[in-house]
Amino acid sequence: MPTAAHVLSHIGDVARGTTLHRFGLSRRMLSAAVRDGTITRVRNGVFAAPSAPIDVLTAAAHGGALTCSRALRMHGIWTLDDDTDPHVWLGTHGRNHHVECACTGHFFDGPTALGLAPLEDALVHVYRCRGDKSFFVAIESTLQLRKIGAAGRARIRSRLPANARWLVDLARMDADSGLESLLRLRLHVLGIRLECQVEIPLVGRVDFVVDRLLILEADGVENHDSPSHRHRDLLRDAEASRQGYETLRFDYAMIVHDWPVVMAAVLAAIERLRARV
């Protein structure tokens, strides 16, 4: 028979005793595992494997599930925000504080999970908690990683308010980074139509092209910060210029924190290039 620690490690690290009973683990066996230190009793009737992340344990101490940005990151999703404290999905029931509790409790509808909120739930919750931009970059990351299919996408869409469902409709599966997603969303709101992931001969694939002549690149630190990457980008920009393109590059800080500067630069470039035609 598998041990309690083995079972927990295969079903999400945290579980209620009633769930573990279905795997043949009696109360006596669970108590013995707690005494010998192979598992932890998080609260009455809730147990955790040694591998359980601290945020998941914190959520389980409430009898709830970690959700929003921290949960999405555990699912491997790129997020715009990093919650300063754990956000815990508590369903519609009361809240149990733990020692030195600084958690944010969410009383969202639905059958509450324990430990870590499922991906679809966490996406809906981040929309309710953080709004359009955070949700959009997260769902595009989810789609790019093939974490959900058409059915999951439809379920998420149905759970959003009617005036937010366009975000799911706009989302694509080919965004290389959350910065690209955020840039595209913000320009879409301005009415600017973008061609995405465009292959240009001798230049390579660029993030966006506007009006066939303006290249927009969202440069994340991980792909553009080293001297070799910077040199490659300059070579690409030079070749693009030779072909008649203008290139604008924006980094994380500009797209996230200095949007008025980015917006002004893009609008001015579009006006300038259209005047040439």
Short mmCIF file of C-alpha atoms in Angstrom, two decimals:
data_model
loop_
_atom_site.label_atom_id
_atom_site.label_comp_id
_atom_site.label_asym_id
_atom_site.label_seq_id
_atom_site.Cartn_x
_atom_site.Cartn_y
_atom_site.Cartn_z
CA MET A 1 0.00 0.00 0.00
CA PRO A 2 1.35 3.48 -0.83
CA THR A 3 2.28 5.71 2.07
CA ALA A 4 0.37 8.84 3.00
CA ALA A 5 3.25 11.02 1.79
CA HIS A 6 3.30 9.19 -1.55
CA VAL A 7 -0.44 9.62 -2.07
CA LEU A 8 -0.34 13.31 -1.13
CA SER A 9 2.53 14.00 -3.52
CA HIS A 10 0.44 12.61 -6.38
CA ILE A 11 -2.83 14.44 -5.65
CA GLY A 12 -1.62 18.00 -5.16
CA ASP A 13 0.38 17.87 -1.89
CA VAL A 14 -2.62 18.79 0.28
CA ALA A 15 -5.83 16.84 0.92
CA ARG A 16 -8.59 16.29 3.40
CA GLY A 17 -8.57 13.12 5.44
CA THR A 18 -11.82 12.02 3.81
CA THR A 19 -10.05 12.08 0.44
CA LEU A 20 -7.12 10.07 1.76
CA HIS A 21 -9.48 7.46 3.22
CA ARG A 22 -10.50 6.60 -0.34
CA PHE A 23 -6.91 5.55 -0.98
CA GLY A 24 -7.06 3.10 1.93
CA LEU A 25 -5.40 5.38 4.48
CA SER A 26 -7.22 5.13 7.81
CA ARG A 27 -7.27 7.76 10.55
CA ARG A 28 -4.83 5.67 12.53
CA MET A 29 -2.42 5.49 9.60
CA LEU A 30 -2.63 9.24 9.04
CA SER A 31 -2.01 9.95 12.73
CA ALA A 32 1.02 7.65 12.66
CA ALA A 33 2.39 9.45 9.58
CA VAL A 34 1.99 12.79 11.35
CA ARG A 35 3.80 11.47 14.44
CA ASP A 36 6.74 10.16 12.44
CA GLY A 37 6.99 13.42 10.47
CA THR A 38 6.37 12.05 6.98
CA ILE A 39 3.28 14.27 6.58
CA THR A 40 1.94 17.38 8.32
CA ARG A 41 -1.47 18.06 9.81
CA VAL A 42 -2.23 21.56 8.52
CA ARG A 43 -5.52 21.88 10.39
CA ASN A 44 -8.11 19.48 11.72
CA GLY A 45 -8.79 16.95 8.97
CA VAL A 46 -6.32 18.44 6.46
CA PHE A 47 -2.91 16.93 5.70
CA ALA A 48 0.08 17.94 3.58
CA ALA A 49 3.13 16.31 2.05
CA PRO A 50 6.62 17.65 2.87
CA SER A 51 6.82 18.95 -0.72
CA ALA A 52 3.83 21.29 -0.31
CA PRO A 53 4.77 24.92 -1.15
CA ILE A 54 4.45 27.35 1.73
CA ASP A 55 1.73 29.40 0.02
CA VAL A 56 -0.34 26.27 -0.55
CA LEU A 57 0.05 25.37 3.13
CA THR A 58 -1.00 28.88 4.09
CA ALA A 59 -4.15 28.61 1.99
CA ALA A 60 -4.92 25.16 3.36
CA ALA A 61 -4.62 26.54 6.89
CA HIS A 62 -7.73 28.58 6.03
CA GLY A 63 -9.46 25.55 4.58
CA GLY A 64 -9.22 27.22 1.17
CA ALA A 65 -7.10 27.37 -1.97
CA LEU A 66 -4.33 29.66 -3.14
CA THR A 67 -5.60 31.72 -6.07
CA CYS A 68 -4.95 34.81 -8.23
CA SER A 69 -1.40 35.65 -9.36
CA ARG A 70 0.56 33.34 -7.06
CA ALA A 71 -1.61 30.39 -8.04
CA LEU A 72 -1.19 31.19 -11.73
CA ARG A 73 2.58 31.27 -11.33
CA MET A 74 2.47 27.85 -9.71
CA HIS A 75 0.61 26.67 -12.80
CA GLY A 76 3.48 28.06 -14.91
CA ILE A 77 1.56 31.10 -16.19
CA TRP A 78 3.16 34.51 -16.81
CA THR A 79 1.52 37.16 -14.65
CA LEU A 80 1.62 40.93 -14.72
CA ASP A 81 1.32 41.25 -10.95
CA ASP A 82 2.83 39.39 -8.03
CA ASP A 83 0.48 39.40 -5.05
CA THR A 84 2.26 40.82 -2.01
CA ASP A 85 0.39 38.35 0.21
CA PRO A 86 -1.31 35.03 -0.53
CA HIS A 87 -4.81 35.36 -1.96
CA VAL A 88 -7.01 32.58 -0.61
CA TRP A 89 -10.24 31.35 -2.19
CA LEU A 90 -12.62 30.72 0.69
CA GLY A 91 -15.84 30.13 -1.16
CA THR A 92 -18.92 31.66 0.44
CA HIS A 93 -18.13 30.45 3.97
CA GLY A 94 -16.36 31.99 6.92
CA ARG A 95 -12.67 32.55 7.29
CA ASN A 96 -10.24 31.01 9.73
CA HIS A 97 -7.20 33.15 10.46
CA HIS A 98 -3.85 31.58 11.16
CA VAL A 99 -1.00 32.96 13.27
CA GLU A 100 0.31 36.28 11.84
CA CYS A 101 -2.23 36.05 9.03
CA ALA A 102 -1.79 38.64 6.27
CA CYS A 103 -3.77 36.80 3.60
CA THR A 104 -6.34 38.33 1.29
CA GLY A 105 -9.55 36.33 1.40
CA HIS A 106 -11.81 35.94 -1.64
CA PHE A 107 -15.36 34.68 -1.24
CA PHE A 108 -15.93 33.79 -4.88
CA ASP A 109 -18.75 31.44 -5.83
CA GLY A 110 -18.31 27.80 -6.71
CA PRO A 111 -17.15 24.64 -4.96
CA THR A 112 -13.97 25.70 -3.18
CA ALA A 113 -10.79 23.77 -3.85
CA LEU A 114 -8.21 22.99 -1.18
CA GLY A 115 -4.55 23.94 -1.44
CA LEU A 116 -4.16 25.28 -5.00
CA ALA A 117 -7.02 26.62 -7.11
CA PRO A 118 -7.44 24.92 -10.50
CA LEU A 119 -6.10 26.93 -13.43
CA GLU A 120 -9.48 27.94 -14.86
CA ASP A 121 -10.68 29.16 -11.47
CA ALA A 122 -7.48 31.13 -10.87
CA LEU A 123 -7.84 32.86 -14.25
CA VAL A 124 -11.40 33.94 -13.48
CA HIS A 125 -10.35 35.07 -10.02
CA VAL A 126 -7.46 37.18 -11.32
CA TYR A 127 -9.92 38.99 -13.59
CA ARG A 128 -12.18 39.73 -10.61
CA CYS A 129 -9.25 40.75 -8.43
CA ARG A 130 -6.89 42.51 -10.86
CA GLY A 131 -8.94 43.45 -13.91
CA ASP A 132 -8.59 43.41 -17.69
CA LYS A 133 -4.84 43.72 -18.19
CA SER A 134 -3.78 41.09 -15.66
CA PHE A 135 -6.38 38.64 -16.95
CA PHE A 136 -5.48 39.17 -20.60
CA VAL A 137 -1.75 38.58 -20.24
CA ALA A 138 -2.47 35.50 -18.12
CA ILE A 139 -4.94 33.92 -20.52
CA GLU A 140 -2.64 34.54 -23.50
CA SER A 141 0.18 32.86 -21.58
CA THR A 142 -2.17 29.97 -20.81
CA LEU A 143 -3.12 29.61 -24.47
CA GLN A 144 0.47 29.86 -25.67
CA LEU A 145 1.47 27.07 -23.28
CA ARG A 146 -1.49 24.96 -24.48
CA LYS A 147 -2.73 24.63 -20.89
CA ILE A 148 -6.37 24.83 -21.95
CA GLY A 149 -8.24 23.92 -25.11
CA ALA A 150 -11.34 25.27 -26.82
CA ALA A 151 -13.67 23.84 -24.16
CA GLY A 152 -11.71 25.40 -21.30
CA ARG A 153 -11.58 28.71 -23.11
CA ALA A 154 -15.35 28.64 -23.56
CA ARG A 155 -15.90 27.83 -19.87
CA ILE A 156 -13.72 30.73 -18.78
CA ARG A 157 -15.50 33.08 -21.18
CA SER A 158 -18.91 32.06 -19.83
CA ARG A 159 -17.83 32.89 -16.28
CA LEU A 160 -16.78 36.45 -17.08
CA PRO A 161 -19.19 39.39 -17.08
CA ALA A 162 -20.71 39.99 -20.52
CA ASN A 163 -18.73 43.21 -20.95
CA ALA A 164 -15.43 41.38 -20.38
CA ARG A 165 -15.85 38.42 -22.73
CA TRP A 166 -14.19 40.29 -25.59
CA LEU A 167 -10.90 39.75 -23.75
CA VAL A 168 -11.18 36.00 -24.34
CA ASP A 169 -12.18 36.59 -27.96
CA LEU A 170 -9.15 38.83 -28.53
CA ALA A 171 -6.68 36.42 -26.93
CA ARG A 172 -4.27 34.58 -29.25
CA MET A 173 -2.11 31.49 -28.87
CA ASP A 174 1.13 32.90 -30.33
CA ALA A 175 2.17 35.63 -27.89
CA ASP A 176 5.81 35.08 -26.96
CA SER A 177 5.60 37.08 -23.74
CA GLY A 178 3.25 38.84 -21.40
CA LEU A 179 4.73 42.15 -22.55
CA GLU A 180 3.54 41.45 -26.09
CA SER A 181 0.08 40.65 -24.75
CA LEU A 182 -0.10 43.85 -22.72
CA LEU A 183 1.17 46.00 -25.61
CA ARG A 184 -1.34 44.50 -28.03
CA LEU A 185 -4.23 44.93 -25.58
CA ARG A 186 -3.44 48.56 -24.92
CA LEU A 187 -3.06 49.37 -28.62
CA HIS A 188 -6.27 47.49 -29.43
CA VAL A 189 -8.14 49.73 -26.99
CA LEU A 190 -6.75 52.71 -28.93
CA GLY A 191 -8.16 51.27 -32.15
CA ILE A 192 -4.76 50.35 -33.61
CA ARG A 193 -4.80 47.19 -35.69
CA LEU A 194 -1.67 45.05 -35.43
CA GLU A 195 -0.28 42.24 -37.51
CA CYS A 196 1.18 39.79 -35.00
CA GLN A 197 4.31 37.64 -35.24
CA VAL A 198 5.23 38.79 -38.74
CA GLU A 199 8.07 37.13 -40.64
CA ILE A 200 10.12 39.70 -42.62
CA PRO A 201 12.79 38.43 -45.07
CA LEU A 202 16.37 38.97 -43.79
CA VAL A 203 15.00 40.44 -40.56
CA GLY A 204 13.21 37.47 -39.04
CA ARG A 205 10.05 37.35 -37.00
CA VAL A 206 8.99 40.59 -35.34
CA ASP A 207 6.37 41.06 -32.65
CA PHE A 208 4.03 43.47 -34.45
CA VAL A 209 3.70 45.46 -37.66
CA VAL A 210 1.40 48.48 -38.03
CA ASP A 211 0.39 49.82 -41.46
CA ARG A 212 2.96 47.57 -43.16
CA LEU A 213 5.85 49.91 -42.23
CA LEU A 214 6.06 50.28 -38.44
CA ILE A 215 7.65 47.47 -36.43
CA LEU A 216 6.90 47.28 -32.70
CA GLU A 217 9.03 45.08 -30.46
CA ALA A 218 8.37 44.26 -26.79
CA ASP A 219 11.78 43.50 -25.32
CA GLY A 220 11.76 41.36 -22.19
CA VAL A 221 14.90 41.17 -20.06
CA GLU A 222 15.26 37.43 -20.59
CA ASN A 223 15.64 37.73 -24.39
CA HIS A 224 17.17 41.13 -25.04
CA ASP A 225 19.34 42.22 -22.12
CA SER A 226 22.70 40.60 -22.94
CA PRO A 227 25.26 42.31 -25.23
CA SER A 228 24.92 39.55 -27.84
CA HIS A 229 21.13 39.89 -27.93
CA ARG A 230 21.40 43.66 -28.10
CA HIS A 231 23.81 43.38 -31.06
CA ARG A 232 21.44 41.00 -32.82
CA ASP A 233 18.54 43.40 -32.30
CA LEU A 234 20.55 46.29 -33.77
CA LEU A 235 21.41 44.22 -36.84
CA ARG A 236 17.74 43.36 -37.30
CA ASP A 237 16.73 47.01 -36.93
CA ALA A 238 19.34 48.09 -39.47
CA GLU A 239 18.10 45.58 -42.04
CA ALA A 240 14.51 46.59 -41.37
CA SER A 241 15.44 50.24 -41.93
CA ARG A 242 17.09 49.33 -45.23
CA GLN A 243 13.79 47.81 -46.30
CA GLY A 244 11.85 50.95 -45.37
CA TYR A 245 10.58 50.01 -41.91
CA GLU A 246 10.73 52.11 -38.78
CA THR A 247 11.30 50.13 -35.57
CA LEU A 248 10.21 51.07 -32.07
CA ARG A 249 11.41 48.99 -29.12
CA PHE A 250 9.93 49.11 -25.64
CA ASP A 251 11.11 47.31 -22.52
CA TYR A 252 9.19 46.03 -19.51
CA ALA A 253 9.40 49.25 -17.50
CA MET A 254 8.10 51.34 -20.40
CA ILE A 255 5.18 49.08 -21.31
CA VAL A 256 4.09 48.50 -17.71
CA HIS A 257 4.98 51.76 -15.95
CA ASP A 258 5.48 54.45 -18.63
CA TRP A 259 2.57 53.75 -20.95
CA PRO A 260 1.93 57.44 -21.87
CA VAL A 261 5.47 57.60 -23.31
CA VAL A 262 4.92 54.42 -25.33
CA MET A 263 1.50 55.54 -26.55
CA ALA A 264 2.80 58.94 -27.66
CA ALA A 265 5.71 57.37 -29.54
CA VAL A 266 3.50 54.86 -31.37
CA LEU A 267 0.85 57.42 -32.32
CA ALA A 268 3.49 59.88 -33.56
CA ALA A 269 5.19 57.19 -35.64
CA ILE A 270 1.89 56.11 -37.20
CA GLU A 271 1.04 59.71 -38.10
CA ARG A 272 4.52 60.27 -39.53
CA LEU A 273 4.48 57.13 -41.66
CA ARG A 274 0.94 57.71 -42.94
CA ALA A 275 1.97 61.20 -44.05
CA ARG A 276 4.63 59.59 -46.25
CA VAL A 277 2.17 57.41 -48.12
#
